Coordinates of C-alpha atoms in Angstrom, one line a residue:
X1243 CA -57.2 105.1 -63.1
X1244 CA -55.8 102.2 -65.2
X1245 CA -52.3 102.8 -63.8
X1246 CA -53.6 102.5 -60.3
X1247 CA -55.4 99.3 -61.0
X1248 CA -52.3 97.8 -62.6
X1249 CA -50.3 98.8 -59.5
X1250 CA -52.8 97.2 -57.2
X1251 CA -52.9 94.1 -59.4
X1252 CA -49.1 93.8 -59.3
X1253 CA -49.3 93.7 -55.5
X1254 CA -52.2 91.3 -55.3
X1255 CA -51.0 88.9 -58.0
X1256 CA -48.0 87.5 -56.0
X1257 CA -50.3 87.0 -53.0
X1258 CA -52.6 84.9 -55.0
X1259 CA -49.7 82.8 -56.3
X1260 CA -48.6 82.2 -52.7
X1261 CA -52.1 81.5 -51.4
X1262 CA -52.1 77.7 -52.2
X1263 CA -48.8 77.2 -50.4
X1264 CA -50.0 79.3 -47.5
X1265 CA -53.2 77.3 -47.2
X1266 CA -51.3 74.0 -47.2
X1267 CA -48.8 75.3 -44.6
X1268 CA -51.6 76.5 -42.4
X1269 CA -53.6 73.3 -42.6
X1270 CA -50.7 70.9 -42.0
X1271 CA -48.4 73.0 -39.8
X1272 CA -50.0 76.0 -38.1
X1273 CA -53.3 74.4 -37.1
X1274 CA -51.6 71.2 -35.7
X1275 CA -49.2 73.3 -33.7
X1276 CA -52.0 75.4 -32.2
X1277 CA -54.0 72.3 -31.5
X1278 CA -51.1 70.6 -29.8
X1279 CA -50.4 73.7 -27.7
X1280 CA -54.0 73.7 -26.5
X1281 CA -54.2 70.0 -25.8
X1282 CA -50.9 69.9 -23.9
X1283 CA -52.7 71.6 -21.0
X1284 CA -55.4 68.9 -20.9
X1285 CA -55.8 65.2 -20.0
X1286 CA -56.9 64.4 -23.5
X1287 CA -56.5 60.7 -24.3
X1288 CA -58.1 57.9 -26.3
X1289 CA -60.6 57.1 -23.5
X1290 CA -62.0 60.6 -23.5
X1291 CA -61.7 61.9 -27.0
X1292 CA -64.6 64.3 -26.6
X1293 CA -64.2 65.2 -23.0
X1294 CA -60.7 66.7 -22.5
X1295 CA -60.3 68.5 -19.2
X1296 CA -58.0 71.4 -18.6
X1297 CA -55.2 70.5 -16.1
X1298 CA -52.8 73.3 -16.5
X1299 CA -49.1 72.4 -16.3
X1300 CA -49.7 69.0 -14.8
X1301 CA -48.5 67.2 -17.9
X1302 CA -45.3 69.1 -18.0
X1303 CA -44.6 68.6 -14.3
X1304 CA -45.3 64.8 -14.6
X1305 CA -43.0 64.6 -17.6
X1306 CA -40.1 66.0 -15.6
X1307 CA -40.8 63.4 -12.9
X1308 CA -40.8 60.6 -15.5
X1309 CA -37.4 58.8 -15.5
X1310 CA -37.9 57.7 -19.1
X1311 CA -38.6 61.3 -20.2
X1312 CA -35.4 62.5 -18.4
X1313 CA -33.5 59.7 -20.0
X1314 CA -34.9 60.7 -23.4
X1315 CA -33.9 64.3 -22.8
X1316 CA -30.3 63.2 -21.9
X1317 CA -30.1 61.0 -24.9
X1318 CA -31.3 63.8 -27.2
X1319 CA -28.7 66.2 -25.9
X1320 CA -26.0 63.6 -26.1
X1321 CA -26.9 62.7 -29.7
X1322 CA -27.2 66.4 -30.8
X1323 CA -24.0 67.6 -29.3
X1324 CA -21.8 64.6 -30.2
X1325 CA -23.1 64.3 -33.8
X1326 CA -22.7 68.1 -34.3
X1327 CA -19.1 68.0 -33.2
X1328 CA -18.2 64.9 -35.3
X1329 CA -20.1 66.1 -38.4
X1330 CA -18.5 69.5 -38.2
X1331 CA -14.9 68.1 -37.8
X1332 CA -15.3 65.3 -40.4
X1333 CA -17.1 67.7 -42.8
X1334 CA -14.4 70.3 -42.5
X1335 CA -11.6 67.7 -43.1
X1336 CA -13.4 66.4 -46.1
X1337 CA -14.0 69.9 -47.5
X1338 CA -10.3 70.8 -47.1
X1339 CA -9.5 67.6 -49.0
X1340 CA -11.8 67.8 -51.9
X1341 CA -11.6 71.6 -52.3
X1342 CA -8.1 71.0 -53.7
X1343 CA -7.8 70.5 -57.5
X1344 CA -6.9 66.9 -58.4
X1345 CA -8.1 64.2 -60.8
X1346 CA -11.3 62.5 -59.6
X1347 CA -12.2 65.5 -57.3
X1348 CA -15.9 65.4 -58.4
X1349 CA -16.1 61.7 -57.9
X1350 CA -15.0 61.9 -54.3
X1351 CA -17.4 64.8 -53.7
X1352 CA -20.2 62.6 -55.0
X1353 CA -19.2 59.6 -52.9
X1354 CA -19.0 61.6 -49.7
X1355 CA -22.3 63.3 -50.4
X1356 CA -24.2 60.1 -51.5
X1357 CA -25.2 58.7 -48.0
X1358 CA -27.2 61.8 -47.1
X1359 CA -29.6 61.3 -50.1
X1360 CA -30.5 57.8 -48.8
X1361 CA -33.7 57.3 -46.7
X1362 CA -33.0 57.0 -43.0
X1363 CA -35.4 54.1 -42.8
X1364 CA -33.4 52.2 -45.5
X1365 CA -30.1 53.1 -43.8
X1366 CA -31.5 51.9 -40.5
X1367 CA -32.7 48.5 -41.9
X1368 CA -29.3 48.1 -43.7
X1369 CA -27.3 48.7 -40.5
X1370 CA -29.7 46.6 -38.5
X1371 CA -28.6 43.6 -40.7
X1372 CA -25.0 44.5 -40.2
X1373 CA -25.1 45.0 -36.4
X1374 CA -27.5 42.3 -35.2
X1375 CA -26.3 39.1 -33.4
X1376 CA -25.9 37.1 -36.6
X1377 CA -25.1 40.1 -38.7
X1378 CA -22.1 41.0 -40.9
X1379 CA -19.8 42.3 -38.2
X1380 CA -20.2 39.3 -35.9
X1381 CA -19.8 36.9 -38.8
X1382 CA -16.6 38.7 -39.8
X1383 CA -15.2 38.5 -36.3
X1384 CA -16.1 34.8 -36.1
X1385 CA -14.4 34.2 -39.4
X1386 CA -11.1 35.8 -38.2
X1387 CA -11.2 33.9 -34.9
X1388 CA -12.4 36.7 -32.7
X1389 CA -15.7 35.1 -31.7
X1390 CA -15.3 36.3 -28.1
X1391 CA -15.7 39.9 -29.4
X1392 CA -19.1 39.3 -31.0
X1393 CA -22.1 40.9 -29.3
X1394 CA -25.5 42.3 -30.1
X1395 CA -24.3 45.7 -31.0
X1396 CA -27.8 47.2 -30.7
X1397 CA -28.7 45.2 -27.6
X1398 CA -26.9 47.4 -25.0
X1399 CA -27.0 51.1 -24.3
X1400 CA -23.3 51.9 -24.8
X1401 CA -22.8 50.2 -28.2
X1402 CA -26.3 51.0 -29.5
X1403 CA -26.0 54.7 -28.8
X1404 CA -22.4 54.7 -30.2
X1405 CA -23.5 53.1 -33.5
X1406 CA -26.5 55.5 -33.8
X1407 CA -24.1 58.4 -33.5
X1408 CA -21.6 56.8 -36.0
X1409 CA -24.3 56.2 -38.6
X1410 CA -25.7 59.7 -38.3
X1411 CA -22.2 61.2 -38.8
X1412 CA -21.6 58.8 -41.8
X1413 CA -24.9 59.9 -43.4
X1414 CA -24.6 63.7 -43.0
X1415 CA -20.9 64.5 -42.9
X1416 CA -21.0 64.9 -46.7
X1417 CA -23.7 67.5 -46.5
X1418 CA -21.6 69.4 -44.0
X1419 CA -18.7 69.1 -46.3
X1420 CA -20.5 70.9 -49.1
X1421 CA -21.5 73.8 -46.7
X1422 CA -17.8 74.2 -45.8
X1423 CA -16.7 74.0 -49.5
X1424 CA -18.9 77.0 -50.3
X1425 CA -17.4 78.9 -47.4
X1426 CA -13.8 77.9 -48.5
X1427 CA -14.4 79.0 -52.1
X1428 CA -15.7 82.4 -50.9
X1429 CA -12.4 83.2 -49.2
X1430 CA -10.3 85.5 -51.5
X1431 CA -7.1 83.8 -52.7
X1432 CA -5.2 87.1 -52.2
X1433 CA -5.2 86.5 -48.4
X1434 CA -3.2 83.2 -48.8
X1435 CA -0.8 84.8 -51.3
X1436 CA 0.0 87.6 -48.9
X1437 CA 0.4 85.1 -46.1
X1438 CA 2.8 83.1 -48.1
X1439 CA 4.9 86.1 -49.0
X1440 CA 5.1 86.9 -45.3
X1441 CA 6.4 83.4 -44.6
X1442 CA 3.3 82.0 -42.9
X1443 CA 3.1 78.2 -42.6
X1444 CA 0.1 76.2 -43.8
X1445 CA -1.1 75.8 -40.2
X1446 CA -0.8 79.5 -39.6
X1447 CA -2.8 80.2 -42.7
X1448 CA -5.4 77.8 -41.6
X1449 CA -5.6 79.2 -38.1
X1450 CA -5.4 83.0 -39.0
X1451 CA -7.3 83.0 -42.3
X1452 CA -9.3 80.0 -43.0
X1453 CA -11.0 79.4 -39.6
X1454 CA -11.9 83.1 -38.9
X1455 CA -13.4 83.5 -42.4
X1456 CA -15.3 80.2 -42.2
X1457 CA -17.2 81.6 -39.2
X1458 CA -20.4 82.1 -41.2
X1459 CA -20.2 78.5 -42.5
X1460 CA -19.7 77.3 -38.9
X1461 CA -22.8 79.2 -37.9
X1462 CA -24.9 77.5 -40.6
X1463 CA -23.4 74.1 -40.0
X1464 CA -23.7 74.1 -36.2
X1465 CA -27.2 75.5 -36.2
X1466 CA -28.5 73.0 -38.8
X1467 CA -26.8 70.0 -37.1
X1468 CA -28.0 70.9 -33.6
X1469 CA -31.5 71.4 -34.8
X1470 CA -31.5 68.2 -36.7
X1471 CA -29.9 66.3 -33.8
X1472 CA -32.6 67.5 -31.4
X1473 CA -35.3 66.4 -33.8
X1474 CA -33.9 63.0 -34.5
X1475 CA -36.5 60.3 -34.9
X1476 CA -36.4 58.0 -37.9
X1477 CA -32.8 56.8 -37.5
X1478 CA -33.3 55.9 -33.8
X1479 CA -36.7 54.3 -34.6
X1480 CA -35.4 52.2 -37.5
X1481 CA -32.3 51.0 -35.6
X1482 CA -33.5 50.4 -32.0
X1483 CA -37.0 51.7 -31.7
X1484 CA -35.8 53.4 -28.6
X1485 CA -34.5 50.2 -27.1
X1486 CA -33.2 48.1 -25.6
X1487 CA -36.0 48.9 -23.2
X1488 CA -35.9 52.7 -23.1
X1489 CA -32.1 53.1 -23.2
X1490 CA -31.9 54.9 -26.6
X1491 CA -35.2 56.7 -26.4
X1492 CA -35.0 60.3 -27.6
X1493 CA -37.6 63.0 -27.2
X1494 CA -39.2 62.4 -30.6
X1495 CA -39.6 58.6 -30.0
X1496 CA -40.9 59.3 -26.5
X1497 CA -43.5 61.6 -28.0
X1498 CA -44.4 59.0 -30.7
X1499 CA -44.7 56.2 -28.1
X1500 CA -46.9 58.3 -25.8
X1501 CA -49.1 59.2 -28.8
X1502 CA -49.3 55.5 -29.8
X1503 CA -50.5 54.6 -26.2
X1504 CA -53.3 57.1 -26.6
X1505 CA -51.9 59.6 -24.2
X1506 CA -52.6 62.5 -26.5
X1507 CA -52.3 65.3 -23.9
X1508 CA -49.0 63.9 -22.6
X1509 CA -47.6 63.5 -26.1
X1510 CA -48.7 67.1 -27.0
X1511 CA -46.9 68.4 -23.9
X1512 CA -43.8 66.4 -24.8
X1513 CA -43.8 67.8 -28.3
X1514 CA -44.3 71.3 -27.0
X1515 CA -41.3 70.9 -24.7
X1516 CA -39.2 69.6 -27.6
X1517 CA -40.3 72.6 -29.7
X1518 CA -39.4 75.2 -27.1
X1519 CA -36.2 73.3 -26.5
X1520 CA -35.2 73.5 -30.2
X1521 CA -36.2 77.1 -30.6
X1522 CA -34.4 78.3 -27.5
X1523 CA -31.2 76.5 -28.2
X1524 CA -31.1 77.4 -31.9
X1525 CA -31.7 81.1 -31.3
X1526 CA -29.2 81.3 -28.5
X1527 CA -26.6 79.4 -30.4
X1528 CA -27.2 81.3 -33.6
X1529 CA -26.8 84.6 -31.8
X1530 CA -23.6 83.6 -30.1
X1531 CA -22.0 82.2 -33.4
X1532 CA -23.0 85.3 -35.4
X1533 CA -21.2 87.5 -32.8
X1534 CA -18.0 85.6 -33.6
X1535 CA -18.2 86.2 -37.4
X1536 CA -15.8 88.6 -39.1
X1537 CA -16.1 90.5 -42.3
X1538 CA -14.0 89.6 -45.3

């Protein structure tokens, strides 16, 4: 009887340890998600806090008729795809560099990784000072006699979106680098030794050994970067606030702005679309990339 009680206790004990975390997760994540899902089908707003009416898919239909929402959707896709490509390429190049053994290796790893530990709001405020009309870049251009090249870098769509992408890549390429370093270090050295004996060049070794065996790392890197890119908010908000006008608006800032205007049903529907968007793309992409992986 005592043995049975101990066995039961050993099963219940871990559950009790996880109960506080489960409670916090339920209150701050599960319940808000369920609530947002319910209210996305209503006309709930600040004028009728206690009298929300069910309107079906009208919020969703209206969103896809909204030019600002469609622009936000396009900007989100552009940001997610471009930053994923550049962070993957830059991160891989940095990983191939610092995985080599040389003096100061750890210093370079730290320097490349350092930007991703900074707050996005701090980075946004920093680069706002650099890119504004009287900022560092324009002052430098004026000082070297190129005043005709100065502009408000965050004041037009092309340059504003470009700089948002550049800053995102600068921040997170170091994180991608470490993911690739772990993948590179997991490749057995015997493969390269055999390839050298067979007379394979460095490029052939990279193409035939490194890239195929880095497929699991590519899966993680691309999935994380696409997911993060689709959810981007703080960097865009701190740099442009979605401006000029609505030019750099993304889905998260669109949802935030709709919520701030008191359009609670509309903002819930926008958040729901973003969630389904992220889940669908992430699962499809992850499945495709996993099918390309090879066993070592």
